[in-house]
Amino acid sequence: MVSPRFAYLYFMKDEPDRIRATVPRHVAHWQQLRLPGYLGGPFQDRTGGLITFQAEDGEHARRAVDTDPFLQEGLLEVRWLKQWTPQ
């Protein structure tokens, strides 16, 4: 059985220096998770980003998001994590 796919959409606070300092940890966090089907990156204007990935279930997906350095450092204005069913 294929694991469910999730979409994580987030928008940043207007704190470019703190964001820039946290980017390497954010990138390393998602790389280290080695989640199947991972695809992610920032929006062109750097106001936020989108990450899609597969996880065993919603709890595993939430854990991946909750340990994101952007969230832990309080850099997100708003975020959504949704199970996604691409067609």
PDB file of C-alpha atoms in Angstrom:
ATOM      1  CA  MET A   1       0.000   0.000   0.000  1.00  0.00           C
ATOM      2  CA  VAL A   2       1.242   3.473  -0.907  1.00  0.00           C
ATOM      3  CA  SER A   3       1.630   5.917   1.971  1.00  0.00           C
ATOM      4  CA  PRO A   4      -0.624   8.975   1.935  1.00  0.00           C
ATOM      5  CA  ARG A   5       0.761  12.187   0.418  1.00  0.00           C
ATOM      6  CA  PHE A   6       0.783  15.480   2.305  1.00  0.00           C
ATOM      7  CA  ALA A   7       1.147  19.106   1.270  1.00  0.00           C
ATOM      8  CA  TYR A   8       2.762  21.587   3.656  1.00  0.00           C
ATOM      9  CA  LEU A   9       2.238  25.212   2.629  1.00  0.00           C
ATOM     10  CA  TYR A  10       3.744  28.014   4.694  1.00  0.00           C
ATOM     11  CA  PHE A  11       4.241  31.773   4.601  1.00  0.00           C
ATOM     12  CA  MET A  12       7.093  33.549   6.377  1.00  0.00           C
ATOM     13  CA  LYS A  13       7.097  36.495   8.752  1.00  0.00           C
ATOM     14  CA  ASP A  14       8.919  39.595   7.523  1.00  0.00           C
ATOM     15  CA  GLU A  15      12.218  38.776   9.227  1.00  0.00           C
ATOM     16  CA  PRO A  16      14.665  38.249   6.347  1.00  0.00           C
ATOM     17  CA  ASP A  17      17.859  38.135   8.438  1.00  0.00           C
ATOM     18  CA  ARG A  18      16.516  35.504  10.829  1.00  0.00           C
ATOM     19  CA  ILE A  19      15.039  33.521   7.941  1.00  0.00           C
ATOM     20  CA  ARG A  20      18.295  33.586   5.994  1.00  0.00           C
ATOM     21  CA  ALA A  21      20.171  32.360   9.097  1.00  0.00           C
ATOM     22  CA  THR A  22      17.707  29.473   9.566  1.00  0.00           C
ATOM     23  CA  VAL A  23      17.493  28.265   5.942  1.00  0.00           C
ATOM     24  CA  PRO A  24      20.439  25.812   6.195  1.00  0.00           C
ATOM     25  CA  ARG A  25      18.867  24.066   9.218  1.00  0.00           C
ATOM     26  CA  HIS A  26      15.450  23.997   7.507  1.00  0.00           C
ATOM     27  CA  VAL A  27      16.933  22.386   4.379  1.00  0.00           C
ATOM     28  CA  ALA A  28      18.986  19.884   6.432  1.00  0.00           C
ATOM     29  CA  HIS A  29      15.911  18.960   8.486  1.00  0.00           C
ATOM     30  CA  TRP A  30      13.884  17.968   5.430  1.00  0.00           C
ATOM     31  CA  GLN A  31      16.826  16.178   3.769  1.00  0.00           C
ATOM     32  CA  GLN A  32      17.523  14.151   6.913  1.00  0.00           C
ATOM     33  CA  LEU A  33      13.913  12.970   7.126  1.00  0.00           C
ATOM     34  CA  ARG A  34      14.326  11.159   3.784  1.00  0.00           C
ATOM     35  CA  LEU A  35      10.563  11.120   3.260  1.00  0.00           C
ATOM     36  CA  PRO A  36       9.339   9.258   0.174  1.00  0.00           C
ATOM     37  CA  GLY A  37       8.164  11.486  -2.642  1.00  0.00           C
ATOM     38  CA  TYR A  38       9.685  14.615  -1.088  1.00  0.00           C
ATOM     39  CA  LEU A  39       9.502  17.672  -3.317  1.00  0.00           C
ATOM     40  CA  GLY A  40       9.872  21.134  -1.869  1.00  0.00           C
ATOM     41  CA  GLY A  41      11.204  24.606  -2.218  1.00  0.00           C
ATOM     42  CA  PRO A  42      10.585  28.301  -1.733  1.00  0.00           C
ATOM     43  CA  PHE A  43       8.236  30.480  -3.715  1.00  0.00           C
ATOM     44  CA  GLN A  44      10.050  32.671  -6.247  1.00  0.00           C
ATOM     45  CA  ASP A  45       9.469  35.778  -4.108  1.00  0.00           C
ATOM     46  CA  ARG A  46      10.721  33.965  -0.966  1.00  0.00           C
ATOM     47  CA  THR A  47       7.536  34.730   1.014  1.00  0.00           C
ATOM     48  CA  GLY A  48       7.141  31.072   1.895  1.00  0.00           C
ATOM     49  CA  GLY A  49       7.263  27.644   0.366  1.00  0.00           C
ATOM     50  CA  LEU A  50       5.567  24.383  -0.466  1.00  0.00           C
ATOM     51  CA  ILE A  51       6.649  20.876   0.462  1.00  0.00           C
ATOM     52  CA  THR A  52       4.936  17.663  -0.620  1.00  0.00           C
ATOM     53  CA  PHE A  53       5.860  14.261   0.756  1.00  0.00           C
ATOM     54  CA  GLN A  54       4.569  10.854   1.742  1.00  0.00           C
ATOM     55  CA  ALA A  55       4.284   9.775   5.367  1.00  0.00           C
ATOM     56  CA  GLU A  56       2.975   6.716   7.152  1.00  0.00           C
ATOM     57  CA  ASP A  57       0.040   8.712   8.525  1.00  0.00           C
ATOM     58  CA  GLY A  58      -1.036  12.158   9.691  1.00  0.00           C
ATOM     59  CA  GLU A  59       0.861  11.873  12.973  1.00  0.00           C
ATOM     60  CA  HIS A  60       4.167  11.231  11.186  1.00  0.00           C
ATOM     61  CA  ALA A  61       3.461  14.126   8.819  1.00  0.00           C
ATOM     62  CA  ARG A  62       2.711  16.473  11.743  1.00  0.00           C
ATOM     63  CA  ARG A  63       5.887  15.413  13.501  1.00  0.00           C
ATOM     64  CA  ALA A  64       7.936  16.276  10.390  1.00  0.00           C
ATOM     65  CA  VAL A  65       6.334  19.722  10.223  1.00  0.00           C
ATOM     66  CA  ASP A  66       6.442  20.400  13.975  1.00  0.00           C
ATOM     67  CA  THR A  67      10.209  19.824  14.062  1.00  0.00           C
ATOM     68  CA  ASP A  68      10.896  22.177  11.121  1.00  0.00           C
ATOM     69  CA  PRO A  69      13.364  24.866  12.283  1.00  0.00           C
ATOM     70  CA  PHE A  70      11.268  27.592  10.611  1.00  0.00           C
ATOM     71  CA  LEU A  71       8.372  26.678  12.911  1.00  0.00           C
ATOM     72  CA  GLN A  72      10.520  26.152  15.993  1.00  0.00           C
ATOM     73  CA  GLU A  73      12.155  29.571  15.518  1.00  0.00           C
ATOM     74  CA  GLY A  74       8.761  31.286  15.224  1.00  0.00           C
ATOM     75  CA  LEU A  75       9.376  32.441  11.641  1.00  0.00           C
ATOM     76  CA  LEU A  76       6.065  31.371  10.115  1.00  0.00           C
ATOM     77  CA  GLU A  77       3.144  33.754   9.728  1.00  0.00           C
ATOM     78  CA  VAL A  78       0.761  30.972   8.695  1.00  0.00           C
ATOM     79  CA  ARG A  79       1.013  27.299   7.735  1.00  0.00           C
ATOM     80  CA  TRP A  80      -1.170  24.447   6.575  1.00  0.00           C
ATOM     81  CA  LEU A  81      -0.605  20.720   6.493  1.00  0.00           C
ATOM     82  CA  LYS A  82      -3.160  18.772   4.500  1.00  0.00           C
ATOM     83  CA  GLN A  83      -3.398  15.241   3.242  1.00  0.00           C
ATOM     84  CA  TRP A  84      -3.351  15.581  -0.538  1.00  0.00           C
ATOM     85  CA  THR A  85      -4.763  13.297  -3.192  1.00  0.00           C
ATOM     86  CA  PRO A  86      -3.263  14.303  -6.555  1.00  0.00           C
ATOM     87  CA  GLN A  87      -5.185  13.078  -9.574  1.00  0.00           C
TER      88      GLN A  87
END
